[in-house]
Coordinates of C-alpha atoms and ligand atoms in Angstrom, one line a residue:
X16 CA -67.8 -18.2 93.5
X17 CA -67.1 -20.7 96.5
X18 CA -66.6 -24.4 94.5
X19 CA -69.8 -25.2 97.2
X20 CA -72.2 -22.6 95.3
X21 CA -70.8 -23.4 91.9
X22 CA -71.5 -26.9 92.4
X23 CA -75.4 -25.8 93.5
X24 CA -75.7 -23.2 90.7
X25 CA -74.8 -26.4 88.5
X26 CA -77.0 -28.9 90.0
X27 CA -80.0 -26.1 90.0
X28 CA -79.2 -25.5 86.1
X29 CA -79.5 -28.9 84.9
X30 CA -82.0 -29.7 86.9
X31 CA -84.7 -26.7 85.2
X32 CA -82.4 -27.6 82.0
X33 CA -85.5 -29.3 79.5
X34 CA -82.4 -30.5 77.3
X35 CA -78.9 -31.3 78.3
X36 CA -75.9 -32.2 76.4
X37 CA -72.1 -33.2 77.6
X38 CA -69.0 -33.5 75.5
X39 CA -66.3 -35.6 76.8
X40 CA -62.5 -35.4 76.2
X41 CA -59.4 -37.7 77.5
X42 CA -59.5 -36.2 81.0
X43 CA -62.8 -37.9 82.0
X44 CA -60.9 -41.2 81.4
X45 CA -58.0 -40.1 83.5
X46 CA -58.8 -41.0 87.1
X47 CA -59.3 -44.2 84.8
X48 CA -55.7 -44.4 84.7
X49 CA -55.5 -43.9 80.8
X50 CA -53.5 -40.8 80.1
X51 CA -54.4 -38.0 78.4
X52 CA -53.4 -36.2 75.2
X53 CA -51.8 -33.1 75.9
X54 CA -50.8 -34.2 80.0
X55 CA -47.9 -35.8 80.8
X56 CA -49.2 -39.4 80.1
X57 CA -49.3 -38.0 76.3
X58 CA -46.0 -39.6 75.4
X59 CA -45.4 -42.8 74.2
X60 CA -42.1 -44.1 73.5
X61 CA -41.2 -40.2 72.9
X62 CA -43.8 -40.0 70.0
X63 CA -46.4 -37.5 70.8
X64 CA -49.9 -38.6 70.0
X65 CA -50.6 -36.2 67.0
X66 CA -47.6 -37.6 65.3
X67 CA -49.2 -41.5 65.1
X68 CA -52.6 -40.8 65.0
X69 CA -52.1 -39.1 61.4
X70 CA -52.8 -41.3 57.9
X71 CA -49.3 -40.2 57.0
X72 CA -47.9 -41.8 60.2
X73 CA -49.9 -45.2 59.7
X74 CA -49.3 -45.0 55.5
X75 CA -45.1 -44.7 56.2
X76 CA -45.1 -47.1 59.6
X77 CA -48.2 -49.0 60.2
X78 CA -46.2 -51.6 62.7
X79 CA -45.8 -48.9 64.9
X80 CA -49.1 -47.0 64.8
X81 CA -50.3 -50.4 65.7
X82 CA -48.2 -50.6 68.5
X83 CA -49.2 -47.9 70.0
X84 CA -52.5 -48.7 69.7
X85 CA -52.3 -52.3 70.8
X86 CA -50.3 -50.8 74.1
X87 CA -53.7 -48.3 74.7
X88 CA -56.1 -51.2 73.9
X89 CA -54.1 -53.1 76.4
X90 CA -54.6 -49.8 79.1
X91 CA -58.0 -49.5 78.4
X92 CA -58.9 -53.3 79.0
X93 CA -57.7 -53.3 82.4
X94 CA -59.1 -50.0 83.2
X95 CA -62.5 -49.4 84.5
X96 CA -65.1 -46.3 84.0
X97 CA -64.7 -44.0 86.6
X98 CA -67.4 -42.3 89.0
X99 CA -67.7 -39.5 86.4
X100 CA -68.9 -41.9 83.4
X101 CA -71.3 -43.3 86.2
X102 CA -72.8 -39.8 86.9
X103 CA -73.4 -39.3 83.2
X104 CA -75.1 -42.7 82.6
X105 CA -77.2 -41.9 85.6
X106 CA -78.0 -38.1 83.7
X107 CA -79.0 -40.7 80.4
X108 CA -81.3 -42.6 82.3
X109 CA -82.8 -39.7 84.6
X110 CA -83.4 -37.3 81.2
X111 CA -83.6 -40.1 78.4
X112 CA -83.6 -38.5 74.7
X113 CA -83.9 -34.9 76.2
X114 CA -80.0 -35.8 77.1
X115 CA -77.3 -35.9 74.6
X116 CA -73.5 -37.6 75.5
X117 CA -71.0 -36.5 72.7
X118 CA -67.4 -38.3 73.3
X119 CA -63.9 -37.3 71.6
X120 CA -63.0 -40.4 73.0
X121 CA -62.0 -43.6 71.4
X122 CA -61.9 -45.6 74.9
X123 CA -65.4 -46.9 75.0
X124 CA -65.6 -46.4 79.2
X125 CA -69.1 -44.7 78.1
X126 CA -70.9 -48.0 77.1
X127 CA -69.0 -49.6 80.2
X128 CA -70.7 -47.5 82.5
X129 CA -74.1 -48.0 81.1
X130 CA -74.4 -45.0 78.7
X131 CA -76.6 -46.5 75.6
X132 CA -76.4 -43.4 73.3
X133 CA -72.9 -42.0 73.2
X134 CA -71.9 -39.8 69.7
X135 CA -68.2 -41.0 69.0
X136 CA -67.1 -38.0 67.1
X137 CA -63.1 -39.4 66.9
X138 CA -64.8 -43.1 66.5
X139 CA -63.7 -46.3 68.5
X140 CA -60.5 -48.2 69.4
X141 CA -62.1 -51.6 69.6
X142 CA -63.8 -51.3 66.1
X143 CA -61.0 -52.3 62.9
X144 CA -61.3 -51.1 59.4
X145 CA -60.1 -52.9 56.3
X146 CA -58.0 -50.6 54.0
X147 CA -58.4 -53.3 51.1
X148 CA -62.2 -54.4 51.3
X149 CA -63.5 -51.6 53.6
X150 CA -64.9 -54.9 56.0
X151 CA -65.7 -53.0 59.6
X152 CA -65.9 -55.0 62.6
X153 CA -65.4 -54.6 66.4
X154 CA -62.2 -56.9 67.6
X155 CA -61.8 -57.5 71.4
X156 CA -58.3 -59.0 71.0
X157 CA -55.2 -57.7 73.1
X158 CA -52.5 -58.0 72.2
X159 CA -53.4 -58.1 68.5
X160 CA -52.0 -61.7 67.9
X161 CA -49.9 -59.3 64.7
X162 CA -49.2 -56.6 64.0
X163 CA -50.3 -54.3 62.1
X164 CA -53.4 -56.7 61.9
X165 CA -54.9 -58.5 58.7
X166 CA -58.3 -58.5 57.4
X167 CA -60.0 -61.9 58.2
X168 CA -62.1 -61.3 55.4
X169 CA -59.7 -60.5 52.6
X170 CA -56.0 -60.3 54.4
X171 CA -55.8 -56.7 53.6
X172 CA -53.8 -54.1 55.8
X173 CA -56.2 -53.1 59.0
X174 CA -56.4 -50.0 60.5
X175 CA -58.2 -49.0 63.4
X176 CA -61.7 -47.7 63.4
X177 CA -60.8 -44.2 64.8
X178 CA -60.5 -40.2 62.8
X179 CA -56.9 -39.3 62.6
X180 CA -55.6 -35.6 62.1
X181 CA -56.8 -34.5 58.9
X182 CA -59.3 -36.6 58.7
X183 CA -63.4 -36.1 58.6
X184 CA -65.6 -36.7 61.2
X185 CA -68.6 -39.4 60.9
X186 CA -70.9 -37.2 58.9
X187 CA -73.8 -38.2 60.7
X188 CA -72.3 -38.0 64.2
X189 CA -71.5 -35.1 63.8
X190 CA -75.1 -33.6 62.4
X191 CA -76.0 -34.8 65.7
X192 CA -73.7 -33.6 67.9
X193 CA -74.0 -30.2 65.8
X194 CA -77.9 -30.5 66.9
X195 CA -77.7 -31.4 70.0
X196 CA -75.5 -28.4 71.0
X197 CA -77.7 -26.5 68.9
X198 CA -80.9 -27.4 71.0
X199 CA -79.5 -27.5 74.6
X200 CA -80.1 -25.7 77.6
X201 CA -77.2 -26.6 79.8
X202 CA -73.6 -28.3 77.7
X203 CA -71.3 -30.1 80.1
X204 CA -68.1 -30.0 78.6
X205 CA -65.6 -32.0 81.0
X206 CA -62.0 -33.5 80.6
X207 CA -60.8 -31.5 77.2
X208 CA -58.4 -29.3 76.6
X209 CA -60.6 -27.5 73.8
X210 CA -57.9 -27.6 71.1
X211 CA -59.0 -30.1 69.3
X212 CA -61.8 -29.2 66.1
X213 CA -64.3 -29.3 65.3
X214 CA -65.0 -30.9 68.4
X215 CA -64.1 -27.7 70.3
X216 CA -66.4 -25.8 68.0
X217 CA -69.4 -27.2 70.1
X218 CA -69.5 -24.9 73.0
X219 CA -69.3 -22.2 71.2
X220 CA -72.1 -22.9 68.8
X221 CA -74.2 -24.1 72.1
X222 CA -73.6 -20.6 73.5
X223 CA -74.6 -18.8 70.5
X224 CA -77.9 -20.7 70.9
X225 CA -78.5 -19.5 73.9
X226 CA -77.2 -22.9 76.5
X227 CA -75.4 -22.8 79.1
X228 CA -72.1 -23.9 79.3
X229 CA -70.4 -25.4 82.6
X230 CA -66.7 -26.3 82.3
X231 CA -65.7 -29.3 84.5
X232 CA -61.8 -29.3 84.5
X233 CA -58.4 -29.3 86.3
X234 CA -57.0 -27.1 84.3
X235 CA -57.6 -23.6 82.4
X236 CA -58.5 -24.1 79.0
X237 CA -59.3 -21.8 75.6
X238 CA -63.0 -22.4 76.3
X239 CA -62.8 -21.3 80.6
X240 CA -63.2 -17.5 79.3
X241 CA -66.7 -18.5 77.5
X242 CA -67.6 -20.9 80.3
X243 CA -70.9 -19.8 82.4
X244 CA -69.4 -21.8 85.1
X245 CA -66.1 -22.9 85.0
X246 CA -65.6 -26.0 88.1
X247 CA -61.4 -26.4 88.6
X248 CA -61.4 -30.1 89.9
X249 CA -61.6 -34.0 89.0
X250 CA -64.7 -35.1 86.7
X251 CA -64.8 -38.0 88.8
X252 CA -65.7 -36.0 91.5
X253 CA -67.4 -33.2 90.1
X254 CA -70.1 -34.8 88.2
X255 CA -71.3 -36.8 90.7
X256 CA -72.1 -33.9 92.9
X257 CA -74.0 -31.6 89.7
X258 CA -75.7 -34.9 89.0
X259 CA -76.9 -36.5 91.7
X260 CA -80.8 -36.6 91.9
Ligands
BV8_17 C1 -60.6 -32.4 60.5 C2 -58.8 -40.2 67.7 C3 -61.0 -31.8 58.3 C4 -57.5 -41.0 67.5 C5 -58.3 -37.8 67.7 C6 -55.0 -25.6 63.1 C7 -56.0 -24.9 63.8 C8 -57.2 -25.5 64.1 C9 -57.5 -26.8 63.7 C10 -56.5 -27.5 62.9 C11 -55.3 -26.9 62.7 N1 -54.6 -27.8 62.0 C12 -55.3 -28.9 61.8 C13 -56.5 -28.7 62.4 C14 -57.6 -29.7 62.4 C15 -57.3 -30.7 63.5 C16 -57.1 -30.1 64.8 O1 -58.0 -29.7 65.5 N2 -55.8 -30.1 65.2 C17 -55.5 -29.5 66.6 C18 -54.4 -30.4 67.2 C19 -55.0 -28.1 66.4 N3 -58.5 -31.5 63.5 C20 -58.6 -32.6 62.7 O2 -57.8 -33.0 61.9 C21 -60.0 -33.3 62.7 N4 -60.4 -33.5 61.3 O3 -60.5 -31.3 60.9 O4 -60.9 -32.8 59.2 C22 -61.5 -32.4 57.1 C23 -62.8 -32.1 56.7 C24 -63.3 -32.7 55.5 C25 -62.5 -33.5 54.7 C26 -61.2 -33.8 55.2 C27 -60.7 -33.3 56.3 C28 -59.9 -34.7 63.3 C29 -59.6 -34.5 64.8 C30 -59.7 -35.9 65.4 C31 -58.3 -36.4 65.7 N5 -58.4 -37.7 66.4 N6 -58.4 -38.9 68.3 C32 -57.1 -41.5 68.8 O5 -57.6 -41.2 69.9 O6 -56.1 -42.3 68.7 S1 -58.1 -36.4 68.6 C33 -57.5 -36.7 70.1 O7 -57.5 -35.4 70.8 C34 -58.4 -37.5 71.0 O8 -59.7 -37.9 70.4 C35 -58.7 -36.6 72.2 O9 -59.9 -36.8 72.8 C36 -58.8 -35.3 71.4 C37 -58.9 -34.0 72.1 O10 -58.0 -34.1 73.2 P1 -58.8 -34.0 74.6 O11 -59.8 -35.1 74.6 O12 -59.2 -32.7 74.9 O13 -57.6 -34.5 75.6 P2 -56.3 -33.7 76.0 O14 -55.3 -34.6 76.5 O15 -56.0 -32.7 75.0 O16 -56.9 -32.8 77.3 C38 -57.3 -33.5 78.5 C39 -58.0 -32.4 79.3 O17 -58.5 -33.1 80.5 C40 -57.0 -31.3 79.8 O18 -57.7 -30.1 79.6 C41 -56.8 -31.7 81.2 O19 -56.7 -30.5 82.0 C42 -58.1 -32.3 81.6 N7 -58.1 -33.3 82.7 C43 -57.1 -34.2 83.0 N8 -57.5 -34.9 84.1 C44 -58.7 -34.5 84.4 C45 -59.1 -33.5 83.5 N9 -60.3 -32.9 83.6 C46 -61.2 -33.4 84.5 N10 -60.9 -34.4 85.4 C47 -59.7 -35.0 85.3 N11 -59.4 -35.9 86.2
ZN18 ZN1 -60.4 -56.9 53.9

């Protein structure tokens, strides 16, 4: 299929879609200028992200789990949601509750750009959790005036507010996402290499439900095979085009 007839078979499928969903990954943030996982940008200080972002990295070297995460807060300050966040706050606003936004990522572009109800599966890089008194709250501050960061409340060991490796997701985030890709019609998944679980278990259970699913993505990934529509390109581009009214 021609990328021009994709692109209408898209924009004609949401549109008669009665319920939407999307699920974001790191890749919808790129053209945000804040690398990805599993791209080249997935390297920091020759660590690779699934090392730190484990409890066992942050229990044995906190100071540096921190660092790496006051270095991203840092990125994602400066950086600004891109044309593809805009397109999916525009799908919010044009389909209300019959739209869902489901995010793996921990950037928060999605409220930047205007989405109001975004299900943060891997949880939130501006949010801090105590390990000592469990306090939760969201802290704007970059750099982190030290590191690792102490609890204001009880000077306890902070952590960031986000799931590691090994660790659950948010149970009732993910109820919801689990419903919404149960109830779809059409699932965007864009910017994710589909490795990742259970995120990556979405599609498929929209699928067996009987949605849609149109893959926005530069790459081949483990979910292109299962994809109804599969569009190779930038989600910065791409969703503007399938969503534009
Ligand atoms: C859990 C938060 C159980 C922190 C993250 C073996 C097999 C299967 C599964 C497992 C296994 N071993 C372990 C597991 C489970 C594990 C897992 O899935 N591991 C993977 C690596 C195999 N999962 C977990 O541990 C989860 N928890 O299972 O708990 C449990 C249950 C009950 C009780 C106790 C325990 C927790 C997973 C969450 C981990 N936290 N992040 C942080 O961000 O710092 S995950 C991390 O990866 C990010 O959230 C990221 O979003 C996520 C997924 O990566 P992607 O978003 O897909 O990004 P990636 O870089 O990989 O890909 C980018 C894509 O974009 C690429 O495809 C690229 O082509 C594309 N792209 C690039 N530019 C563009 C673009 N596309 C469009 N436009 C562009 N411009
Ligand atoms: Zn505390």
């Amino acid at each position: 299929m021609t990328p021009d007839s994709a692109i209408e078979t898209a924009r004609g499928w949401l549109r008669a879609a009665s319920r939407a969903a999307a699920l974001t990954g790191a890749g919808i943030s790129a053209e945000s200028g804040i690398p990805t996982f599993r791209g080249a940008g997935g390297l920091w200080r020759n660590y690779r992200a699934e090392d730190l972002a484990t409890p066992e990295a942050f229990a044995r070297d906190p100071k540096t789990v921190w660092e790496w995460y006051d270095w991203r807060r840092g990125l994602i300050r400066d950086a600004k949601p891109n044309l593809g966040h805009y397109a999916l706050a525009q799908l919010e606003r044009r389909m209300g509750d019959r739209f869902v936004l489901i995010t793996q990522n921990v950037d928060g572009l999605h409220n930047r750009a205007g989405s109001e109800r975004v299900l943060k599966l891997h949880g939130d890089i501006w949010w801090t959790l105590c390990t000592a008194c469990g306090d939760v709250r969201s802290d704007f501050r970059v750099p982190l005036p030290e590191l690792p960061p102490r609890c204001a409340a009880c000077g306890g060991l902070l952590r960031p507010g986000v799931v590691w490796f090994g660790e659950p997701l948010p149970a009732r985030t993910w109820e919801q996402a689990e419903e919404a890709a149960r109830t779809c019609d059409v699932l965007l998944v864009a910017g994710t290499s589909a490795v990742v679980y259970p995120a990556a278990s979405l599609a498929p259970l929209a699928r067996r439900h009987g949605a849609r699913i149109i893959e926005i993505n530069t790459e081949v990934t483990p979910l292109s095979g299962e994809a109804d529509l599969c569009l190779k390109g930038p989600s910065g581009e791409i969703l503007p085009q399938i969503i534009e009214s």
